[in-house]
Amino acid sequence: MRRALTVAATTAALLLPAGPLPVAQAGSAPPPAGRWSARDAESFWTPDRMASAVPISRGGAPAATDGRGQDFDGIPVVGRMFVMKGGGAYFCTASVVASPGRDLVLSAAHCLLGTDARQVAFVPQYTAGNPQPYGMFPILRDPAGRSKVWIDPRYRQLGADKGATLDVAFAQVGPDADGFPVEDVVGGNRLVTGATYAHKKVSLIGYPASAARPRLCVNRTTKFTSTDPGIPGSFLRIDCTGYPGGTSGGPFLTRFDERTETGDVVGVIGGWKTGGDTPDTSYSSYFGPDVRKLYEKALAGARVA
């Protein structure tokens, strides 16, 4: 699998589907488990701590690459997801998806699997030079203290390989420190399900592990059907260079509007081998009826006080 060494914070770091790796403790201690707000997140996540966070995952089969990835300053609707466990820190990529409550983000299931009892925060358009341009949005917690994350239960049962076609997760985030919901602050991508596997123009955005800025590539997608019985299913595939550890959960965007800096999200880096086994070809679970049902489940869950 790509990104499957130790998931250290280097561009050679590959993915571990089982979850994140810790980094050294620094700065203030995390808040008590029962308390988690935007102000708590901002207090914990100092610029130094954010810069040293280690990615939890990323996963693409070897192939010639037509798309050339390049670092850029990012867009508000895409950011890093930071996860705390004690004094450790972890991250992957996530994006805001439009919803009635204006408070949902989208990532890969393998990124958020196992974060139920941890404090998690979404940071839109993070860069090392400007780590919190739009503040922080903590994933909300239910009365039992579990993070409000929705993952298809079959993915939890089958695991990252057998359940690769279900590698999608939604999470509900709370308002920023000023009380504004994330979609009001940065906008939201439109979730599209039931579309084709083959798109002529897709913008792929992700946060490589050791990069100071996110990465952008524009290329077409094709349908990839796995011949590995251990990882069954069909997936979106895109050839884009330089997407190592940390880019998991990054959105596949079509119909990107430069004015609003949003688009239609038709996939996230994940799926086959949790996103792939080289940095230059990436995959996504297909966004079909299962993803639509999961989104509707998240909408219903988000409405529960």
CSV table of C-alpha atoms in Angstrom, one decimal:
chain,number,residue,atom,x,y,z
A,1,MET,CA,0.0,0.0,0.0
A,2,ARG,CA,1.1,3.5,-0.6
A,3,ARG,CA,2.0,5.4,2.6
A,4,ALA,CA,2.4,2.2,4.5
A,5,LEU,CA,5.9,2.4,6.0
A,6,THR,CA,5.7,4.2,9.4
A,7,VAL,CA,3.6,7.2,8.3
A,8,ALA,CA,6.4,9.4,9.4
A,9,ALA,CA,6.2,13.1,8.4
A,10,THR,CA,8.2,12.8,5.1
A,11,THR,CA,7.1,12.7,1.5
A,12,ALA,CA,8.1,9.1,1.5
A,13,ALA,CA,5.7,8.3,4.3
A,14,LEU,CA,3.0,5.9,3.2
A,15,LEU,CA,-0.3,5.0,4.5
A,16,LEU,CA,-1.3,2.8,7.5
A,17,PRO,CA,-5.0,1.9,7.1
A,18,ALA,CA,-5.2,0.9,10.8
A,19,GLY,CA,-5.0,4.5,12.0
A,20,PRO,CA,-2.7,7.4,13.0
A,21,LEU,CA,0.7,7.5,14.5
A,22,PRO,CA,1.6,9.8,17.4
A,23,VAL,CA,4.0,12.7,17.5
A,24,ALA,CA,6.0,14.1,20.4
A,25,GLN,CA,4.1,16.0,23.0
A,26,ALA,CA,4.4,19.8,23.0
A,27,GLY,CA,2.6,22.9,24.2
A,28,SER,CA,-0.5,22.8,26.3
A,29,ALA,CA,-2.2,19.6,27.4
A,30,PRO,CA,-5.4,18.6,25.7
A,31,PRO,CA,-8.7,19.6,27.3
A,32,PRO,CA,-10.7,17.1,29.4
A,33,ALA,CA,-12.5,14.5,27.3
A,34,GLY,CA,-15.9,16.0,28.1
A,35,ARG,CA,-15.0,19.5,26.9
A,36,TRP,CA,-14.2,20.3,23.2
A,37,SER,CA,-14.8,23.6,21.5
A,38,ALA,CA,-13.2,25.8,18.9
A,39,ARG,CA,-11.4,27.7,21.6
A,40,ASP,CA,-10.1,24.5,23.1
A,41,ALA,CA,-8.8,23.5,19.7
A,42,GLU,CA,-7.1,26.8,19.1
A,43,SER,CA,-5.5,26.7,22.5
A,44,PHE,CA,-4.1,23.2,21.9
A,45,TRP,CA,-3.1,23.6,18.3
A,46,THR,CA,-0.1,26.0,18.4
A,47,PRO,CA,1.6,26.7,15.0
A,48,ASP,CA,4.5,24.6,16.0
A,49,ARG,CA,2.3,21.7,17.0
A,50,MET,CA,0.4,21.9,13.8
A,51,ALA,CA,3.5,22.0,11.7
A,52,SER,CA,4.9,18.8,13.4
A,53,ALA,CA,1.7,16.8,13.1
A,54,VAL,CA,2.0,13.3,11.5
A,55,PRO,CA,-0.5,12.1,8.8
A,56,ILE,CA,-2.7,9.1,9.5
A,57,SER,CA,-3.1,7.9,6.0
A,58,ARG,CA,-3.0,7.8,2.3
A,59,GLY,CA,-3.0,5.2,0.0
A,60,GLY,CA,-2.7,4.3,-6.5
A,61,ALA,CA,-1.3,1.5,-8.7
A,62,PRO,CA,1.9,2.1,-10.8
A,63,ALA,CA,1.0,3.9,-14.0
A,64,ALA,CA,2.2,6.6,-16.3
A,65,THR,CA,1.1,10.0,-15.0
A,66,ASP,CA,-0.5,12.7,-17.2
A,67,GLY,CA,-1.4,15.1,-14.4
A,68,ARG,CA,1.3,17.2,-12.8
A,69,GLY,CA,0.7,18.1,-9.2
A,70,GLN,CA,1.9,21.4,-7.9
A,71,ASP,CA,1.9,23.0,-4.5
A,72,PHE,CA,-0.5,26.0,-4.1
A,73,ASP,CA,-2.0,28.2,-1.4
A,74,GLY,CA,-5.2,26.1,-1.1
A,75,ILE,CA,-8.8,26.9,-1.1
A,76,PRO,CA,-11.0,27.7,1.9
A,77,VAL,CA,-13.3,24.7,1.5
A,78,VAL,CA,-10.4,22.1,1.9
A,79,GLY,CA,-8.2,21.7,4.9
A,80,ARG,CA,-6.4,19.4,7.3
A,81,MET,CA,-8.1,17.3,10.0
A,82,PHE,CA,-6.1,17.3,13.2
A,83,VAL,CA,-6.7,14.6,15.7
A,84,MET,CA,-5.6,14.5,19.4
A,85,LYS,CA,-4.8,11.6,21.6
A,86,GLY,CA,-3.1,12.7,24.8
A,87,GLY,CA,-0.3,15.0,23.7
A,88,GLY,CA,0.0,13.4,20.3
A,89,ALA,CA,-1.3,14.9,17.0
A,90,TYR,CA,-2.4,13.4,13.7
A,91,PHE,CA,-3.9,14.6,10.4
A,92,CYS,CA,-5.3,13.9,7.0
A,93,THR,CA,-7.3,15.9,4.5
A,94,ALA,CA,-11.0,16.8,4.6
A,95,SER,CA,-13.4,19.2,2.8
A,96,VAL,CA,-16.7,20.9,3.6
A,97,VAL,CA,-19.8,19.4,1.9
A,98,ALA,CA,-23.0,21.4,1.6
A,99,SER,CA,-25.7,20.5,4.1
A,100,PRO,CA,-28.8,22.1,5.6
A,101,GLY,CA,-27.1,22.5,8.9
A,102,ARG,CA,-24.0,24.0,7.2
A,103,ASP,CA,-21.8,21.9,9.4
A,104,LEU,CA,-20.6,18.7,7.6
A,105,VAL,CA,-17.1,17.8,6.4
A,106,LEU,CA,-16.2,14.8,4.2
A,107,SER,CA,-13.1,12.6,4.4
A,108,ALA,CA,-12.1,9.0,4.0
A,109,ALA,CA,-13.4,6.3,6.4
A,110,HIS,CA,-9.9,5.0,7.0
A,111,CYS,CA,-8.8,8.5,8.2
A,112,LEU,CA,-11.6,8.8,10.8
A,113,LEU,CA,-11.9,5.2,11.8
A,114,GLY,CA,-11.0,4.9,15.5
A,115,THR,CA,-11.4,8.6,16.3
A,116,ASP,CA,-14.7,8.1,18.1
A,117,ALA,CA,-13.3,8.9,21.5
A,118,ARG,CA,-10.7,11.5,20.4
A,119,GLN,CA,-10.8,15.3,20.0
A,120,VAL,CA,-10.7,16.2,16.3
A,121,ALA,CA,-10.6,19.6,14.6
A,122,PHE,CA,-11.0,20.7,10.9
A,123,VAL,CA,-8.7,23.5,9.8
A,124,PRO,CA,-9.7,25.1,6.5
A,125,GLN,CA,-7.0,26.2,4.1
A,126,TYR,CA,-4.2,25.4,6.5
A,127,THR,CA,-0.7,26.3,5.4
A,128,ALA,CA,2.5,26.5,7.5
A,129,GLY,CA,2.7,30.2,6.9
A,130,ASN,CA,-0.9,30.8,7.9
A,131,PRO,CA,-2.0,27.9,10.0
A,132,GLN,CA,-5.5,29.1,11.0
A,133,PRO,CA,-6.8,31.6,8.3
A,134,TYR,CA,-10.4,30.7,9.0
A,135,GLY,CA,-10.1,29.4,12.6
A,136,MET,CA,-10.8,25.8,13.7
A,137,PHE,CA,-14.0,23.7,13.7
A,138,PRO,CA,-14.1,20.9,16.2
A,139,ILE,CA,-15.9,17.7,15.4
A,140,LEU,CA,-18.9,17.6,17.7
A,141,ARG,CA,-19.4,14.8,20.3
A,142,ASP,CA,-22.5,13.0,21.3
A,143,PRO,CA,-23.7,12.7,25.0
A,144,ALA,CA,-21.6,9.5,25.3
A,145,GLY,CA,-18.5,11.5,24.4
A,146,ARG,CA,-18.0,9.9,20.9
A,147,SER,CA,-17.1,12.0,17.9
A,148,LYS,CA,-20.0,12.6,15.5
A,149,VAL,CA,-18.5,10.7,12.6
A,150,TRP,CA,-20.5,8.6,10.2
A,151,ILE,CA,-18.9,5.6,8.6
A,152,ASP,CA,-20.7,2.7,6.9
A,153,PRO,CA,-20.9,-0.1,9.5
A,154,ARG,CA,-19.9,-2.6,6.8
A,155,TYR,CA,-16.6,-0.8,6.4
A,156,ARG,CA,-15.9,-1.3,10.1
A,157,GLN,CA,-16.8,-5.0,9.8
A,158,LEU,CA,-15.0,-5.8,6.6
A,159,GLY,CA,-11.9,-3.6,7.1
A,160,ALA,CA,-9.9,-1.4,4.7
A,161,ASP,CA,-9.4,-4.0,1.9
A,162,LYS,CA,-12.7,-6.0,1.8
A,163,GLY,CA,-14.6,-2.8,2.5
A,164,ALA,CA,-12.6,-0.6,0.1
A,165,THR,CA,-15.7,0.5,-1.8
A,166,LEU,CA,-17.1,2.1,1.4
A,167,ASP,CA,-14.0,4.2,2.3
A,168,VAL,CA,-16.0,7.4,2.9
A,169,ALA,CA,-16.8,9.3,6.1
A,170,PHE,CA,-18.8,12.4,7.1
A,171,ALA,CA,-18.4,14.3,10.3
A,172,GLN,CA,-20.3,17.1,12.0
A,173,VAL,CA,-18.3,20.1,13.1
A,174,GLY,CA,-19.2,22.7,15.6
A,175,PRO,CA,-18.9,26.5,15.1
A,176,ASP,CA,-15.7,28.5,15.2
A,177,ALA,CA,-14.7,30.5,18.2
A,178,ASP,CA,-17.0,33.3,17.1
A,179,GLY,CA,-20.0,31.0,16.7
A,180,PHE,CA,-20.2,30.7,13.0
A,181,PRO,CA,-20.8,27.4,11.2
A,182,VAL,CA,-18.1,26.2,8.8
A,183,GLU,CA,-20.1,26.5,5.6
A,184,ASP,CA,-21.0,30.1,6.4
A,185,VAL,CA,-17.3,30.9,6.8
A,186,VAL,CA,-15.8,29.0,3.8
A,187,GLY,CA,-18.6,27.7,1.7
A,188,GLY,CA,-19.3,24.0,0.8
A,189,ASN,CA,-18.9,21.6,-2.1
A,190,ARG,CA,-21.9,19.9,-3.6
A,191,LEU,CA,-22.1,16.2,-3.0
A,192,VAL,CA,-22.7,14.3,-6.3
A,193,THR,CA,-23.6,10.6,-6.3
A,194,GLY,CA,-24.6,8.3,-9.2
A,195,ALA,CA,-22.3,10.1,-11.7
A,196,THR,CA,-19.9,8.3,-14.1
A,197,TYR,CA,-16.5,7.0,-13.2
A,198,ALA,CA,-15.0,8.9,-16.1
A,199,HIS,CA,-14.8,12.6,-15.7
A,200,LYS,CA,-12.9,14.8,-18.2
A,201,LYS,CA,-11.6,17.3,-15.7
A,202,VAL,CA,-11.2,16.7,-12.0
A,203,SER,CA,-9.3,18.9,-9.5
A,204,LEU,CA,-7.5,16.8,-6.9
A,205,ILE,CA,-6.5,18.5,-3.7
A,206,GLY,CA,-4.6,17.0,-0.7
A,207,TYR,CA,-2.1,17.8,2.0
A,208,PRO,CA,1.1,15.9,1.7
A,209,ALA,CA,2.7,14.9,5.0
A,210,SER,CA,5.8,17.2,5.0
A,211,ALA,CA,4.6,19.9,2.7
A,212,ALA,CA,4.0,23.5,3.9
A,213,ARG,CA,1.1,23.9,1.5
A,214,PRO,CA,-1.5,21.6,-0.1
A,215,ARG,CA,-1.2,20.1,-3.6
A,216,LEU,CA,-3.4,20.6,-6.7
A,217,CYS,CA,-3.6,18.6,-9.8
A,218,VAL,CA,-6.1,18.6,-12.7
A,219,ASN,CA,-6.6,15.5,-14.8
A,220,ARG,CA,-9.3,13.1,-16.0
A,221,THR,CA,-10.5,10.1,-14.1
A,222,THR,CA,-11.1,6.6,-15.4
A,223,LYS,CA,-12.8,3.5,-14.0
A,224,PHE,CA,-10.5,1.0,-12.3
A,225,THR,CA,-11.9,-2.5,-11.5
A,226,SER,CA,-9.8,-4.5,-9.1
A,227,THR,CA,-8.6,-8.0,-10.0
A,228,ASP,CA,-7.5,-8.6,-6.5
A,229,PRO,CA,-10.1,-10.8,-4.7
A,230,GLY,CA,-8.9,-9.4,-1.4
A,231,ILE,CA,-9.8,-5.8,-2.5
A,232,PRO,CA,-13.0,-6.2,-4.6
A,233,GLY,CA,-14.9,-3.5,-6.5
A,234,SER,CA,-14.6,-0.7,-8.9
A,235,PHE,CA,-13.1,2.7,-8.2
A,236,LEU,CA,-12.3,6.1,-9.6
A,237,ARG,CA,-8.7,6.4,-10.6
A,238,ILE,CA,-6.6,9.5,-11.4
A,239,ASP,CA,-3.0,10.0,-12.4
A,240,CYS,CA,-1.6,12.9,-10.5
A,241,THR,CA,2.0,13.2,-9.3
A,242,GLY,CA,3.1,13.8,-5.7
A,243,TYR,CA,0.2,12.6,-3.4
A,244,PRO,CA,1.9,10.8,-0.5
A,245,GLY,CA,0.9,10.4,3.1
A,246,GLY,CA,-1.4,13.0,4.5
A,247,THR,CA,-3.5,13.4,1.3
A,248,SER,CA,-6.1,10.7,2.2
A,249,GLY,CA,-9.6,12.2,2.3
A,250,GLY,CA,-8.7,14.9,-0.3
A,251,PRO,CA,-11.6,15.7,-2.6
A,252,PHE,CA,-12.1,14.9,-6.3
A,253,LEU,CA,-13.8,18.1,-7.6
A,254,THR,CA,-15.6,18.6,-10.9
A,255,ARG,CA,-17.2,21.7,-12.2
A,256,PHE,CA,-14.9,23.9,-10.0
A,257,ASP,CA,-16.1,27.5,-9.8
A,258,GLU,CA,-13.1,29.8,-9.4
A,259,ARG,CA,-15.4,32.6,-8.2
A,260,THR,CA,-16.8,30.6,-5.2
A,261,GLU,CA,-13.8,28.2,-5.0
A,262,THR,CA,-16.2,25.3,-4.7
A,263,GLY,CA,-17.2,22.4,-6.9
A,264,ASP,CA,-19.0,19.1,-7.2
A,265,VAL,CA,-17.3,16.5,-5.0
A,266,VAL,CA,-17.4,13.1,-6.7
A,267,GLY,CA,-14.8,11.2,-4.7
A,268,VAL,CA,-12.2,11.4,-1.9
A,269,ILE,CA,-8.7,9.9,-1.9
A,270,GLY,CA,-9.1,6.4,-0.5
A,271,GLY,CA,-10.7,3.1,-1.5
A,272,TRP,CA,-8.4,0.7,-3.4
A,273,LYS,CA,-5.4,0.2,-1.1
A,274,THR,CA,-6.7,3.1,0.9
A,275,GLY,CA,-5.9,5.4,-2.0
A,276,GLY,CA,-3.2,3.6,-3.8
A,277,ASP,CA,0.3,2.3,-3.5
A,278,THR,CA,2.3,5.0,-5.3
A,279,PRO,CA,2.2,8.8,-4.8
A,280,ASP,CA,1.4,9.3,-8.5
A,281,THR,CA,-1.9,7.5,-8.9
A,282,SER,CA,-4.9,7.9,-6.6
A,283,TYR,CA,-8.2,6.2,-6.1
A,284,SER,CA,-11.6,6.9,-4.7
A,285,SER,CA,-14.6,4.7,-3.7
A,286,TYR,CA,-17.4,5.3,-6.1
A,287,PHE,CA,-20.0,7.7,-4.9
A,288,GLY,CA,-23.2,5.7,-5.5
A,289,PRO,CA,-26.3,4.8,-3.4
A,290,ASP,CA,-24.2,3.7,-0.4
A,291,VAL,CA,-22.6,7.2,-0.1
A,292,ARG,CA,-25.9,8.9,-0.6
A,293,LYS,CA,-27.5,6.8,2.2
A,294,LEU,CA,-24.5,7.6,4.5
A,295,TYR,CA,-24.9,11.3,3.8
A,296,GLU,CA,-28.6,11.1,4.6
A,297,LYS,CA,-27.8,9.3,7.8
A,298,ALA,CA,-25.3,12.0,8.7
A,299,LEU,CA,-27.9,14.7,8.0
A,300,ALA,CA,-30.4,12.9,10.3
A,301,GLY,CA,-27.8,12.5,13.0
A,302,ALA,CA,-26.6,16.1,12.8
A,303,ARG,CA,-30.2,17.2,13.4
A,304,VAL,CA,-30.2,15.4,16.8
A,305,ALA,CA,-29.5,17.8,19.6
